[in-house]
Amino acid sequence: MCTRGTTTIETMSLEIHHSSLRGMKAASEDRISICECEFGVLIAIFDGHYTDELSSYPAEVLPQQLCDRISRNISSSDAADLSTVIEEALVKGIEDFDASLLDDVLKHFPQGAETDWDDPLWDDPAEVFEIFGYSREDPVFVAARRTIVGATALVGFIDREKENLWVASLGDSEAVLGRVVDGHLQCEVLNDFHNVDNPVEVARLQAEHADEPSVVYDGRTLGRLAITRALGDFQMKVGLRLATKVLSYAYPSYLGTNNIEDWQRRGHLHPPYISSTPTIHRHDLLPGDLLVFASDGLRLALEAVPKEDARTQSMIALAGPELSKAAPVLMRLGTHLGHDFIDPSGDDPNIADRLIKNALFGADAGKMAAELALTSGDTTRYRDDISVVALRVI
């Protein structure tokens, strides 16, 4: 149920701890990737929705692509603003990767991306299957599957001097920084949230589709996804004919043809409705900083903590023991979460693993047994996959 480990970047004197706990599902849909390049280290968490097909694939290839792009951009640029160069590499690298998912499918059609999807030829499923193949073993079918499922992405890049962190995000995973200032623990969320709970994102979506009815209803984008930006999900990014007459045959999909046709009847005629453009922020780093990157399953596990800023503090405090000033936070957390916490002086130094355990059950062996015994058939509880990367800046 759990994978964990430590990646040491010797040239940067960094120990990067990572841990991932499977939720109540047959397989975890989260993936963690760590990639070193000549200019720094890149950390990524991908959280698939409905399947792990579009979290596994980018975890294997995208971090190296981004590292290569950062290296090329820095080496070929004479710009004084290094941050601009790295930001461009991350944004364009993620956008281009997402576009390649669709290109890898359309290139097999007669006129590629210029194919006329209104041609009655594509009304015949056999014509599509002739290209896709009829088996999940067919590489074109595998590529097509990656277009209709989706994944969020959280990417952090730390420069070799450990002075700067760039965080690029699509979706609702989270990066948090903890720092002691004048004897007090300060915590900061380092990325934007791209979901329908963010009024800025909802306003952006509606502005992009000003002549349409509300693009957020039933608490979701087009009534289907809680997030507003992601890799994949091309049935919410391309035109009706391509979405229904071609991509729908890479089944099974969480979207049916009836869903897409219902959007048309509602007046949603101008995709994309899910964006592949990440937002990016640069942050200063200082010795002693504690960084936590986490999929949204961690925040869900902390729902008993009443305030959003308190949950952010919780993510840092529960990782301990480096930030001794977190003791008052831990006292309050024990009341909200209902258990004591693991002694940080124990044998396991993995702070990412300790954070997950402390969020769910801490030192309570009975609670741990009950939590890990949860199955997908339990109708009273739900636990999402939880993936965490944590590191201390030295």
PDB file of C-alpha atoms in Angstrom, residues 118-389:
ATOM      1  CA  ASP A 118     -17.004  16.211 -40.167  1.00  0.00           C
ATOM      2  CA  ASP A 119     -16.305  13.667 -42.909  1.00  0.00           C
ATOM      3  CA  PRO A 120     -18.988  10.933 -42.678  1.00  0.00           C
ATOM      4  CA  LEU A 121     -16.131   8.430 -42.832  1.00  0.00           C
ATOM      5  CA  TRP A 122     -15.596   8.943 -39.105  1.00  0.00           C
ATOM      6  CA  ASP A 123     -19.203   8.041 -38.349  1.00  0.00           C
ATOM      7  CA  ASP A 124     -18.088   4.445 -38.842  1.00  0.00           C
ATOM      8  CA  PRO A 125     -16.394   3.133 -35.661  1.00  0.00           C
ATOM      9  CA  ALA A 126     -14.565   0.530 -37.713  1.00  0.00           C
ATOM     10  CA  GLU A 127     -12.581   3.286 -39.407  1.00  0.00           C
ATOM     11  CA  VAL A 128     -11.410   4.589 -36.050  1.00  0.00           C
ATOM     12  CA  PHE A 129     -10.597   1.150 -34.695  1.00  0.00           C
ATOM     13  CA  GLU A 130      -8.616   0.419 -37.847  1.00  0.00           C
ATOM     14  CA  ILE A 131      -6.265   3.184 -36.685  1.00  0.00           C
ATOM     15  CA  PHE A 132      -6.501   2.760 -32.908  1.00  0.00           C
ATOM     16  CA  GLY A 133      -6.360  -1.015 -32.915  1.00  0.00           C
ATOM     17  CA  TYR A 134      -8.682  -3.291 -30.998  1.00  0.00           C
ATOM     18  CA  SER A 135      -6.513  -4.078 -27.993  1.00  0.00           C
ATOM     19  CA  ARG A 136      -4.995  -2.263 -25.041  1.00  0.00           C
ATOM     20  CA  GLU A 137      -1.704  -3.699 -26.269  1.00  0.00           C
ATOM     21  CA  ASP A 138      -1.842  -1.588 -29.420  1.00  0.00           C
ATOM     22  CA  PRO A 139       0.480   1.437 -29.000  1.00  0.00           C
ATOM     23  CA  VAL A 140      -1.935   3.795 -30.794  1.00  0.00           C
ATOM     24  CA  PHE A 141      -4.759   2.741 -28.477  1.00  0.00           C
ATOM     25  CA  VAL A 142      -2.459   3.305 -25.496  1.00  0.00           C
ATOM     26  CA  ALA A 143      -1.653   6.803 -26.792  1.00  0.00           C
ATOM     27  CA  ALA A 144      -5.351   7.505 -27.350  1.00  0.00           C
ATOM     28  CA  ARG A 145      -6.123   6.451 -23.787  1.00  0.00           C
ATOM     29  CA  ARG A 146      -3.725   9.116 -22.530  1.00  0.00           C
ATOM     30  CA  THR A 147      -5.768  11.804 -24.252  1.00  0.00           C
ATOM     31  CA  ILE A 148      -9.087  10.970 -22.614  1.00  0.00           C
ATOM     32  CA  VAL A 149      -7.881  10.495 -19.039  1.00  0.00           C
ATOM     33  CA  GLY A 150      -6.121  13.204 -17.061  1.00  0.00           C
ATOM     34  CA  ALA A 151      -3.684  14.149 -14.332  1.00  0.00           C
ATOM     35  CA  THR A 152      -2.725  17.164 -12.277  1.00  0.00           C
ATOM     36  CA  ALA A 153       0.929  18.209 -12.147  1.00  0.00           C
ATOM     37  CA  LEU A 154       2.975  19.909  -9.432  1.00  0.00           C
ATOM     38  CA  VAL A 155       6.571  20.679 -10.436  1.00  0.00           C
ATOM     39  CA  GLY A 156       9.251  22.305  -8.315  1.00  0.00           C
ATOM     40  CA  PHE A 157      12.729  23.263  -9.550  1.00  0.00           C
ATOM     41  CA  ILE A 158      15.490  24.162  -7.073  1.00  0.00           C
ATOM     42  CA  ASP A 159      18.622  25.815  -8.429  1.00  0.00           C
ATOM     43  CA  ARG A 160      21.997  24.328  -7.610  1.00  0.00           C
ATOM     44  CA  GLU A 161      22.810  27.152  -5.180  1.00  0.00           C
ATOM     45  CA  LYS A 162      19.577  26.361  -3.255  1.00  0.00           C
ATOM     46  CA  GLU A 163      18.631  30.022  -3.320  1.00  0.00           C
ATOM     47  CA  ASN A 164      15.551  29.821  -5.562  1.00  0.00           C
ATOM     48  CA  LEU A 165      12.536  27.591  -6.015  1.00  0.00           C
ATOM     49  CA  TRP A 166      10.194  27.735  -8.994  1.00  0.00           C
ATOM     50  CA  VAL A 167       6.825  25.999  -8.609  1.00  0.00           C
ATOM     51  CA  ALA A 168       4.664  25.261 -11.658  1.00  0.00           C
ATOM     52  CA  SER A 169       1.237  23.731 -11.173  1.00  0.00           C
ATOM     53  CA  LEU A 170      -1.775  22.373 -12.985  1.00  0.00           C
ATOM     54  CA  GLY A 171      -4.629  21.364 -10.713  1.00  0.00           C
ATOM     55  CA  ASP A 172      -4.903  21.158  -6.938  1.00  0.00           C
ATOM     56  CA  SER A 173      -1.776  19.555  -5.516  1.00  0.00           C
ATOM     57  CA  GLU A 174       0.148  21.758  -3.108  1.00  0.00           C
ATOM     58  CA  ALA A 175       3.631  23.016  -2.263  1.00  0.00           C
ATOM     59  CA  VAL A 176       4.252  24.519   1.177  1.00  0.00           C
ATOM     60  CA  LEU A 177       7.276  26.209   2.765  1.00  0.00           C
ATOM     61  CA  GLY A 178       7.928  26.307   6.498  1.00  0.00           C
ATOM     62  CA  ARG A 179      10.394  28.771   8.020  1.00  0.00           C
ATOM     63  CA  VAL A 180      11.158  30.023  11.535  1.00  0.00           C
ATOM     64  CA  VAL A 181      11.290  33.835  11.647  1.00  0.00           C
ATOM     65  CA  ASP A 182      12.020  35.647  14.907  1.00  0.00           C
ATOM     66  CA  GLY A 183      11.214  32.495  16.827  1.00  0.00           C
ATOM     67  CA  HIS A 184       7.851  31.926  15.145  1.00  0.00           C
ATOM     68  CA  LEU A 185       6.845  29.295  12.599  1.00  0.00           C
ATOM     69  CA  GLN A 186       5.728  30.835   9.321  1.00  0.00           C
ATOM     70  CA  CYS A 187       4.157  28.793   6.541  1.00  0.00           C
ATOM     71  CA  GLU A 188       3.394  29.734   2.967  1.00  0.00           C
ATOM     72  CA  VAL A 189       1.542  28.013   0.134  1.00  0.00           C
ATOM     73  CA  LEU A 190       3.764  28.271  -2.935  1.00  0.00           C
ATOM     74  CA  ASN A 191       1.370  27.570  -5.814  1.00  0.00           C
ATOM     75  CA  ASP A 192      -2.064  28.443  -7.145  1.00  0.00           C
ATOM     76  CA  PHE A 193      -5.037  26.068  -6.889  1.00  0.00           C
ATOM     77  CA  HIS A 194      -6.806  25.369 -10.155  1.00  0.00           C
ATOM     78  CA  ASN A 195     -10.229  24.131  -9.165  1.00  0.00           C
ATOM     79  CA  VAL A 196     -13.791  25.383  -8.918  1.00  0.00           C
ATOM     80  CA  ASP A 197     -13.242  26.403  -5.271  1.00  0.00           C
ATOM     81  CA  ASN A 198     -10.923  29.150  -6.509  1.00  0.00           C
ATOM     82  CA  PRO A 199     -13.034  32.165  -7.560  1.00  0.00           C
ATOM     83  CA  VAL A 200     -10.171  33.496  -9.679  1.00  0.00           C
ATOM     84  CA  GLU A 201     -10.195  30.341 -11.770  1.00  0.00           C
ATOM     85  CA  VAL A 202     -13.970  30.342 -12.107  1.00  0.00           C
ATOM     86  CA  ALA A 203     -13.888  33.992 -13.222  1.00  0.00           C
ATOM     87  CA  ARG A 204     -11.157  33.202 -15.765  1.00  0.00           C
ATOM     88  CA  LEU A 205     -13.143  30.333 -17.220  1.00  0.00           C
ATOM     89  CA  GLN A 206     -16.307  32.382 -17.493  1.00  0.00           C
ATOM     90  CA  ALA A 207     -14.443  35.315 -19.061  1.00  0.00           C
ATOM     91  CA  GLU A 208     -13.009  32.979 -21.693  1.00  0.00           C
ATOM     92  CA  HIS A 209     -16.563  31.779 -22.437  1.00  0.00           C
ATOM     93  CA  ALA A 210     -18.456  35.009 -21.860  1.00  0.00           C
ATOM     94  CA  ASP A 211     -21.251  34.239 -24.336  1.00  0.00           C
ATOM     95  CA  GLU A 212     -22.057  30.873 -22.777  1.00  0.00           C
ATOM     96  CA  PRO A 213     -24.027  29.779 -19.732  1.00  0.00           C
ATOM     97  CA  SER A 214     -22.022  29.158 -16.575  1.00  0.00           C
ATOM     98  CA  VAL A 215     -19.201  26.756 -17.315  1.00  0.00           C
ATOM     99  CA  VAL A 216     -19.216  25.639 -13.669  1.00  0.00           C
ATOM    100  CA  TYR A 217     -22.284  23.776 -12.465  1.00  0.00           C
ATOM    101  CA  ASP A 218     -22.965  20.899 -10.094  1.00  0.00           C
ATOM    102  CA  GLY A 219     -19.774  22.067  -8.375  1.00  0.00           C
ATOM    103  CA  ARG A 220     -17.547  21.091 -11.305  1.00  0.00           C
ATOM    104  CA  THR A 221     -16.160  22.337 -14.593  1.00  0.00           C
ATOM    105  CA  LEU A 222     -18.891  21.497 -17.137  1.00  0.00           C
ATOM    106  CA  GLY A 223     -20.425  19.428 -14.371  1.00  0.00           C
ATOM    107  CA  ARG A 224     -17.639  16.817 -14.558  1.00  0.00           C
ATOM    108  CA  LEU A 225     -14.244  17.853 -13.154  1.00  0.00           C
ATOM    109  CA  ALA A 226     -13.467  19.707  -9.917  1.00  0.00           C
ATOM    110  CA  ILE A 227     -10.215  20.978 -11.420  1.00  0.00           C
ATOM    111  CA  THR A 228      -9.829  23.638 -14.117  1.00  0.00           C
ATOM    112  CA  ARG A 229      -6.306  22.842 -15.408  1.00  0.00           C
ATOM    113  CA  ALA A 230      -4.733  19.467 -16.096  1.00  0.00           C
ATOM    114  CA  LEU A 231      -2.741  17.305 -18.439  1.00  0.00           C
ATOM    115  CA  GLY A 232      -4.926  15.280 -20.810  1.00  0.00           C
ATOM    116  CA  ASP A 233      -8.743  15.439 -20.566  1.00  0.00           C
ATOM    117  CA  PHE A 234      -8.830  16.253 -24.282  1.00  0.00           C
ATOM    118  CA  GLN A 235     -12.528  15.583 -24.623  1.00  0.00           C
ATOM    119  CA  MET A 236     -12.860  18.874 -22.717  1.00  0.00           C
ATOM    120  CA  LYS A 237     -10.227  20.572 -24.897  1.00  0.00           C
ATOM    121  CA  VAL A 238     -11.185  19.701 -28.495  1.00  0.00           C
ATOM    122  CA  GLY A 239     -14.215  20.075 -30.736  1.00  0.00           C
ATOM    123  CA  LEU A 240     -17.372  17.998 -30.464  1.00  0.00           C
ATOM    124  CA  ARG A 241     -16.783  15.799 -33.523  1.00  0.00           C
ATOM    125  CA  LEU A 242     -13.235  14.842 -32.564  1.00  0.00           C
ATOM    126  CA  ALA A 243     -14.291  14.258 -28.949  1.00  0.00           C
ATOM    127  CA  THR A 244     -17.269  12.035 -29.787  1.00  0.00           C
ATOM    128  CA  LYS A 245     -16.466  10.425 -33.143  1.00  0.00           C
ATOM    129  CA  VAL A 246     -12.827   9.594 -32.494  1.00  0.00           C
ATOM    130  CA  LEU A 247     -11.506   9.965 -28.954  1.00  0.00           C
ATOM    131  CA  SER A 248     -14.534   8.305 -27.376  1.00  0.00           C
ATOM    132  CA  TYR A 249     -13.428   4.983 -28.896  1.00  0.00           C
ATOM    133  CA  ALA A 250     -10.403   4.911 -26.597  1.00  0.00           C
ATOM    134  CA  TYR A 251     -12.860   3.641 -24.004  1.00  0.00           C
ATOM    135  CA  PRO A 252     -13.639   3.360 -21.151  1.00  0.00           C
ATOM    136  CA  SER A 253     -13.873   7.052 -20.361  1.00  0.00           C
ATOM    137  CA  TYR A 254     -15.270   8.965 -17.409  1.00  0.00           C
ATOM    138  CA  LEU A 255     -17.022  11.056 -20.076  1.00  0.00           C
ATOM    139  CA  GLY A 256     -19.677   9.541 -22.291  1.00  0.00           C
ATOM    140  CA  THR A 257     -20.793  10.824 -25.687  1.00  0.00           C
ATOM    141  CA  ASN A 258     -24.034  11.845 -23.981  1.00  0.00           C
ATOM    142  CA  ASN A 259     -22.099  14.166 -21.631  1.00  0.00           C
ATOM    143  CA  ILE A 260     -20.392  15.930 -24.522  1.00  0.00           C
ATOM    144  CA  GLU A 261     -23.605  16.246 -26.519  1.00  0.00           C
ATOM    145  CA  ASP A 262     -25.292  17.685 -23.430  1.00  0.00           C
ATOM    146  CA  TRP A 263     -22.626  20.408 -23.312  1.00  0.00           C
ATOM    147  CA  GLN A 264     -23.491  21.294 -26.889  1.00  0.00           C
ATOM    148  CA  ARG A 265     -27.174  21.551 -26.035  1.00  0.00           C
ATOM    149  CA  ARG A 266     -26.285  23.845 -23.122  1.00  0.00           C
ATOM    150  CA  GLY A 267     -24.357  26.102 -25.486  1.00  0.00           C
ATOM    151  CA  HIS A 268     -20.806  25.093 -24.594  1.00  0.00           C
ATOM    152  CA  LEU A 269     -19.387  25.182 -28.106  1.00  0.00           C
ATOM    153  CA  HIS A 270     -15.961  26.786 -27.750  1.00  0.00           C
ATOM    154  CA  PRO A 271     -13.335  24.511 -26.169  1.00  0.00           C
ATOM    155  CA  PRO A 272     -10.953  24.284 -24.425  1.00  0.00           C
ATOM    156  CA  TYR A 273     -12.595  24.217 -21.010  1.00  0.00           C
ATOM    157  CA  ILE A 274      -9.610  22.615 -19.264  1.00  0.00           C
ATOM    158  CA  SER A 275      -6.310  24.494 -19.589  1.00  0.00           C
ATOM    159  CA  SER A 276      -2.837  22.989 -19.968  1.00  0.00           C
ATOM    160  CA  THR A 277      -1.060  26.270 -19.129  1.00  0.00           C
ATOM    161  CA  PRO A 278       0.498  26.078 -15.652  1.00  0.00           C
ATOM    162  CA  THR A 279       0.854  29.029 -13.341  1.00  0.00           C
ATOM    163  CA  ILE A 280       4.334  29.522 -11.949  1.00  0.00           C
ATOM    164  CA  HIS A 281       5.857  31.336  -8.984  1.00  0.00           C
ATOM    165  CA  ARG A 282       9.438  31.873  -7.865  1.00  0.00           C
ATOM    166  CA  HIS A 283      10.367  31.882  -4.162  1.00  0.00           C
ATOM    167  CA  ASP A 284      13.528  32.680  -2.226  1.00  0.00           C
ATOM    168  CA  LEU A 285      15.021  29.831  -0.207  1.00  0.00           C
ATOM    169  CA  LEU A 286      17.012  30.085   3.016  1.00  0.00           C
ATOM    170  CA  PRO A 287      18.989  27.518   5.000  1.00  0.00           C
ATOM    171  CA  GLY A 288      16.656  25.791   7.418  1.00  0.00           C
ATOM    172  CA  ASP A 289      13.570  25.987   5.187  1.00  0.00           C
ATOM    173  CA  LEU A 290      11.363  22.908   5.099  1.00  0.00           C
ATOM    174  CA  LEU A 291       9.593  22.199   1.805  1.00  0.00           C
ATOM    175  CA  VAL A 292       6.598  19.904   1.384  1.00  0.00           C
ATOM    176  CA  PHE A 293       5.053  18.930  -1.952  1.00  0.00           C
ATOM    177  CA  ALA A 294       1.843  16.917  -1.700  1.00  0.00           C
ATOM    178  CA  SER A 295      -1.021  15.579  -3.752  1.00  0.00           C
ATOM    179  CA  ASP A 296      -4.480  16.763  -2.700  1.00  0.00           C
ATOM    180  CA  GLY A 297      -5.028  13.562  -0.722  1.00  0.00           C
ATOM    181  CA  LEU A 298      -2.994  15.045   2.140  1.00  0.00           C
ATOM    182  CA  ARG A 299      -5.215  18.118   2.415  1.00  0.00           C
ATOM    183  CA  LEU A 300      -8.280  15.848   2.368  1.00  0.00           C
ATOM    184  CA  ALA A 301      -6.768  13.813   5.207  1.00  0.00           C
ATOM    185  CA  LEU A 302      -6.546  17.027   7.257  1.00  0.00           C
ATOM    186  CA  GLU A 303     -10.186  18.057   6.800  1.00  0.00           C
ATOM    187  CA  ALA A 304     -10.743  17.846  10.561  1.00  0.00           C
ATOM    188  CA  VAL A 305      -8.414  20.836  10.951  1.00  0.00           C
ATOM    189  CA  PRO A 306     -10.833  23.792  10.766  1.00  0.00           C
ATOM    190  CA  LYS A 307      -9.044  26.551   8.818  1.00  0.00           C
ATOM    191  CA  GLU A 308      -7.169  26.538   5.531  1.00  0.00           C
ATOM    192  CA  ASP A 309      -4.144  28.336   6.963  1.00  0.00           C
ATOM    193  CA  ALA A 310      -4.126  25.883   9.880  1.00  0.00           C
ATOM    194  CA  ARG A 311      -3.996  22.973   7.423  1.00  0.00           C
ATOM    195  CA  THR A 312      -1.012  24.581   5.753  1.00  0.00           C
ATOM    196  CA  GLN A 313       0.749  24.870   9.132  1.00  0.00           C
ATOM    197  CA  SER A 314      -0.217  21.269   9.835  1.00  0.00           C
ATOM    198  CA  MET A 315       1.650  19.993   6.799  1.00  0.00           C
ATOM    199  CA  ILE A 316       4.854  21.533   8.105  1.00  0.00           C
ATOM    200  CA  ALA A 317       4.345  20.776  11.800  1.00  0.00           C
ATOM    201  CA  LEU A 318       3.476  17.109  11.270  1.00  0.00           C
ATOM    202  CA  ALA A 319       6.663  16.541   9.286  1.00  0.00           C
ATOM    203  CA  GLY A 320       8.855  17.653  12.291  1.00  0.00           C
ATOM    204  CA  PRO A 321      11.234  17.507  14.053  1.00  0.00           C
ATOM    205  CA  GLU A 322      13.300  20.201  12.397  1.00  0.00           C
ATOM    206  CA  LEU A 323      10.979  23.078  13.251  1.00  0.00           C
ATOM    207  CA  SER A 324      10.871  23.001  17.028  1.00  0.00           C
ATOM    208  CA  LYS A 325       8.666  26.093  17.047  1.00  0.00           C
ATOM    209  CA  ALA A 326       5.825  23.932  15.730  1.00  0.00           C
ATOM    210  CA  ALA A 327       5.072  22.567  19.216  1.00  0.00           C
ATOM    211  CA  PRO A 328       2.053  24.869  19.844  1.00  0.00           C
ATOM    212  CA  VAL A 329       0.628  23.898  16.450  1.00  0.00           C
ATOM    213  CA  LEU A 330       1.019  20.203  17.277  1.00  0.00           C
ATOM    214  CA  MET A 331      -0.873  20.612  20.546  1.00  0.00           C
ATOM    215  CA  ARG A 332      -3.869  22.032  18.697  1.00  0.00           C
ATOM    216  CA  LEU A 333      -3.591  19.411  15.971  1.00  0.00           C
ATOM    217  CA  GLY A 334      -3.744  16.570  18.458  1.00  0.00           C
ATOM    218  CA  THR A 335      -7.186  17.790  19.521  1.00  0.00           C
ATOM    219  CA  HIS A 336      -8.483  18.066  15.957  1.00  0.00           C
ATOM    220  CA  LEU A 337      -7.040  14.820  14.626  1.00  0.00           C
ATOM    221  CA  GLY A 338      -7.678  12.742  17.735  1.00  0.00           C
ATOM    222  CA  HIS A 339      -4.296  11.073  18.177  1.00  0.00           C
ATOM    223  CA  ASP A 340      -0.766  11.607  19.467  1.00  0.00           C
ATOM    224  CA  PHE A 341       2.090  11.980  17.033  1.00  0.00           C
ATOM    225  CA  ILE A 342       5.115   9.852  16.202  1.00  0.00           C
ATOM    226  CA  ASP A 343       8.219  10.662  18.211  1.00  0.00           C
ATOM    227  CA  PRO A 344      10.537  12.402  15.738  1.00  0.00           C
ATOM    228  CA  SER A 345      13.583  10.952  17.495  1.00  0.00           C
ATOM    229  CA  GLY A 346      12.641   7.439  16.363  1.00  0.00           C
ATOM    230  CA  ASP A 347      14.456   5.189  13.917  1.00  0.00           C
ATOM    231  CA  ASP A 348      12.703   6.334  10.725  1.00  0.00           C
ATOM    232  CA  PRO A 349      14.178   9.599   9.368  1.00  0.00           C
ATOM    233  CA  ASN A 350      11.794   9.834   6.402  1.00  0.00           C
ATOM    234  CA  ILE A 351       9.916  13.070   7.088  1.00  0.00           C
ATOM    235  CA  ALA A 352       7.529  12.591   4.145  1.00  0.00           C
ATOM    236  CA  ASP A 353       6.473   9.218   5.510  1.00  0.00           C
ATOM    237  CA  ARG A 354       6.114  10.624   9.019  1.00  0.00           C
ATOM    238  CA  LEU A 355       3.909  13.425   7.718  1.00  0.00           C
ATOM    239  CA  ILE A 356       1.462  10.983   6.112  1.00  0.00           C
ATOM    240  CA  LYS A 357       1.365   8.776   9.205  1.00  0.00           C
ATOM    241  CA  ASN A 358       0.879  11.712  11.551  1.00  0.00           C
ATOM    242  CA  ALA A 359      -1.953  13.065   9.411  1.00  0.00           C
ATOM    243  CA  LEU A 360      -3.830   9.743   9.484  1.00  0.00           C
ATOM    244  CA  PHE A 361      -3.080   7.957  12.751  1.00  0.00           C
ATOM    245  CA  GLY A 362       0.171   9.114  14.379  1.00  0.00           C
ATOM    246  CA  ALA A 363       1.272   6.933  17.299  1.00  0.00           C
ATOM    247  CA  ASP A 364      -2.160   5.289  17.697  1.00  0.00           C
ATOM    248  CA  ALA A 365      -1.601   1.643  16.685  1.00  0.00           C
ATOM    249  CA  GLY A 366      -5.293   0.828  16.776  1.00  0.00           C
ATOM    250  CA  LYS A 367      -6.162   3.753  14.546  1.00  0.00           C
ATOM    251  CA  MET A 368      -3.355   2.753  12.175  1.00  0.00           C
ATOM    252  CA  ALA A 369      -4.735  -0.767  11.868  1.00  0.00           C
ATOM    253  CA  ALA A 370      -8.235   0.541  11.183  1.00  0.00           C
ATOM    254  CA  GLU A 371      -6.983   3.078   8.617  1.00  0.00           C
ATOM    255  CA  LEU A 372      -4.892   0.586   6.678  1.00  0.00           C
ATOM    256  CA  ALA A 373      -7.694  -1.972   6.720  1.00  0.00           C
ATOM    257  CA  LEU A 374      -9.999   0.355   4.769  1.00  0.00           C
ATOM    258  CA  THR A 375     -11.045  -1.034   1.407  1.00  0.00           C
ATOM    259  CA  SER A 376     -12.878   0.333  -1.591  1.00  0.00           C
ATOM    260  CA  GLY A 377     -15.984  -1.474  -0.361  1.00  0.00           C
ATOM    261  CA  ASP A 378     -16.202   0.623   2.805  1.00  0.00           C
ATOM    262  CA  THR A 379     -19.126   3.002   2.268  1.00  0.00           C
ATOM    263  CA  THR A 380     -18.526   4.968   5.491  1.00  0.00           C
ATOM    264  CA  ARG A 381     -15.034   6.264   4.706  1.00  0.00           C
ATOM    265  CA  TYR A 382     -13.006   7.392   1.742  1.00  0.00           C
ATOM    266  CA  ARG A 383      -9.265   7.967   1.547  1.00  0.00           C
ATOM    267  CA  ASP A 384      -7.592   9.365  -1.536  1.00  0.00           C
ATOM    268  CA  ASP A 385      -4.049   8.495  -2.554  1.00  0.00           C
ATOM    269  CA  ILE A 386      -1.568  10.574  -0.562  1.00  0.00           C
ATOM    270  CA  SER A 387       1.863  11.372  -1.990  1.00  0.00           C
ATOM    271  CA  VAL A 388       4.412  13.613  -0.291  1.00  0.00           C
ATOM    272  CA  VAL A 389       7.910  14.839  -1.081  1.00  0.00           C
TER     273      VAL A 389
END
